[in-house]
């Protein structure tokens, strides 16, 4: 089993999940079987009790596990079916360690972060990495591990130490580290100091990056001069510095990594060519790459395509990640139908009559988007806030025969709208105790 750890520095939310998924996809196109694990250092057992504005979408797996939205990325990119155990949290690890202590599994020893928690993390990773996740029903060849948060955070310290020990446990030839850092663009000049600092911190914790992946938050690629400077000060060769600038779609990121030779480097570092691959798996990988390039060609040329306007009326529109799976499904559908998606976000409460008095600009802007839309989508949510606005949007869709999709709460609202305005049943929305 080969392991690739993806860590992050400087700031969180710079695309570790997309880079981890893209790396896994590229490895899968060579015929390898790939699985993924996401580590979230928070104390929650899982993401199920978190507000969408707090942590983005709660992604629900086939086994009912409520997990981080990055596992949705893994399933979409890698075409795998993951379990709740593929999402590790501090809460899960501590719960397991405490239960072992209560059973007496530690034989009266003092239970400590090192070695008991760190060993528990490593045991969990090794156990879950071997679980079959695709239709071959075979043990994967490679496990991509994404370490959430930022290196240097207090809450992630036990996981960083566990990974330091893990590289020796599995052997250097079976372990690679991709560190994702931010390269700010200040008035056209790319700054390397944040990357130098985070790599220095990482090395101080006992982990040496094999690849430094630099996120440039503009459309300008990482310059040769910047790459040379990072190579010099971060103790890596120039080929080990990868630049990821902003692109029109995240689905172009795998091709960007491929152009910079990430797969050939990992094949040498992890001796991947020593893994036996059947002709069927290699052919499947080739077909996957062909389909991916075909999809990105359609997305890249979308300014030539007809536009389809969809309005999403929801409760958490101030945090678009709250509806990531819905947005990705719309993007995939648009690409499949060779259409350019124009997605408009409308907060449900902005459509309610009371909001016309409180903030008339938001009220009229919201209704302008709803009226102009070719399709109306209302996703899930919790609580009564905004439900009257949803009902009005649904009524608009029904009366004017606008294509409508209700998901979870959205479909429940459609039933209520029909009961009120078509069946003329008397009643109001009641809070469930």
XYZ file of N, CA, C and O in Angstrom, residues 249 251 294-310 325-343 374 377:
160
model
N -12.493 26.353 -14.394
C -13.222 25.297 -13.707
C -12.236 24.427 -12.939
O -11.104 24.197 -13.392
N -12.272 21.442 -12.736
C -12.035 20.207 -13.477
C -10.827 20.316 -14.413
O -10.407 19.327 -15.006
N -12.487 15.190 -22.615
C -13.676 15.556 -23.394
C -14.571 16.488 -22.591
O -15.085 17.484 -23.111
N -14.744 16.190 -21.295
C -15.569 17.038 -20.441
C -14.963 18.426 -20.286
O -15.669 19.439 -20.386
N -13.654 18.497 -20.045
C -13.018 19.801 -19.861
C -13.015 20.608 -21.155
O -13.048 21.834 -21.119
N -12.983 19.922 -22.310
C -13.079 20.635 -23.589
C -14.429 21.321 -23.715
O -14.525 22.472 -24.152
N -15.491 20.618 -23.298
C -16.837 21.203 -23.349
C -16.926 22.393 -22.409
O -17.429 23.465 -22.770
N -16.401 22.223 -21.171
C -16.450 23.301 -20.180
C -15.622 24.490 -20.651
O -16.012 25.651 -20.505
N -14.448 24.204 -21.248
C -13.567 25.274 -21.710
C -14.152 26.082 -22.847
O -13.818 27.256 -23.034
N -15.050 25.482 -23.612
C -15.647 26.170 -24.757
C -17.062 26.655 -24.447
O -17.830 26.962 -25.357
N -17.406 26.746 -23.153
C -18.808 27.009 -22.823
C -19.293 28.398 -23.242
O -20.488 28.645 -23.263
N -18.368 29.300 -23.600
C -18.837 30.612 -24.052
C -19.442 30.538 -25.453
O -20.043 31.493 -25.924
N -19.277 29.391 -26.112
C -19.905 29.196 -27.417
C -21.269 28.503 -27.291
O -21.967 28.342 -28.272
N -21.616 28.051 -26.086
C -22.816 27.242 -25.902
C -24.009 28.108 -25.511
O -23.867 29.238 -25.041
N -25.206 27.551 -25.687
C -26.414 28.224 -25.213
C -26.405 28.283 -23.692
O -25.906 27.370 -23.023
N -26.971 29.328 -23.141
C -26.992 29.532 -21.687
C -28.305 29.004 -21.121
O -29.377 29.213 -21.705
N -28.208 28.302 -19.986
C -29.402 27.890 -19.257
C -29.351 28.550 -17.881
O -28.361 28.433 -17.160
N -30.411 29.295 -17.533
C -30.449 30.051 -16.273
C -31.273 29.297 -15.237
O -32.456 29.035 -15.447
N -30.639 28.961 -14.133
C -31.291 28.271 -13.019
C -31.179 29.151 -11.783
O -30.113 29.696 -11.493
N -22.852 19.881 -3.490
C -23.252 18.726 -4.306
C -24.315 19.106 -5.322
O -24.302 18.628 -6.461
N -25.235 19.982 -4.923
C -26.281 20.435 -5.836
C -25.664 21.224 -6.978
O -25.994 21.030 -8.158
N -24.725 22.112 -6.653
C -24.069 22.934 -7.674
C -23.270 22.048 -8.632
O -23.320 22.233 -9.866
N -22.545 21.075 -8.094
C -21.762 20.179 -8.956
C -22.675 19.368 -9.865
O -22.353 19.132 -11.037
N -23.827 18.924 -9.341
C -24.766 18.169 -10.171
C -25.274 19.033 -11.323
O -25.409 18.554 -12.464
N -25.547 20.301 -11.058
C -25.987 21.214 -12.107
C -24.879 21.438 -13.139
O -25.134 21.463 -14.352
N -23.641 21.606 -12.661
C -22.512 21.804 -13.577
C -22.327 20.585 -14.480
O -22.114 20.713 -15.688
N -22.393 19.385 -13.880
C -22.215 18.165 -14.662
C -23.332 18.021 -15.698
O -23.081 17.642 -16.848
N -24.557 18.337 -15.279
C -25.691 18.224 -16.186
C -25.559 19.203 -17.354
O -25.839 18.862 -18.503
N -25.140 20.424 -17.039
C -24.976 21.437 -18.085
C -23.900 21.010 -19.082
O -24.074 21.147 -20.304
N -22.784 20.474 -18.566
C -21.711 20.019 -19.451
C -22.178 18.865 -20.333
O -21.875 18.808 -21.523
N -22.951 17.971 -19.734
C -23.457 16.817 -20.487
C -24.385 17.253 -21.611
O -24.379 16.678 -22.705
N -25.190 18.274 -21.322
C -26.142 18.785 -22.324
C -25.530 19.867 -23.204
O -26.231 20.461 -24.033
N -24.233 20.136 -22.999
C -23.513 21.166 -23.758
C -24.200 22.525 -23.637
O -24.525 23.188 -24.620
N -24.419 22.900 -22.402
C -24.984 24.212 -22.092
C -24.078 24.928 -21.105
O -23.383 24.297 -20.309
N -24.121 26.233 -21.129
C -23.400 27.036 -20.143
C -24.362 27.360 -19.015
O -25.425 27.944 -19.238
N -23.993 26.985 -17.786
C -24.856 27.191 -16.630
C -24.733 28.613 -16.101
O -23.633 29.088 -15.817
N -25.874 29.272 -15.973
C -25.936 30.576 -15.306
C -26.748 30.372 -14.033
O -27.984 30.341 -14.069
N -26.064 30.191 -12.910
C -26.726 29.887 -11.640
C -26.874 31.152 -10.810
O -25.882 31.812 -10.479
N -35.041 29.939 -16.062
C -35.610 28.864 -16.876
C -35.911 27.625 -16.034
O -36.571 26.700 -16.504
N -34.807 25.722 -8.468
C -34.365 24.620 -7.616
C -34.388 25.078 -6.162
O -33.836 26.133 -5.837
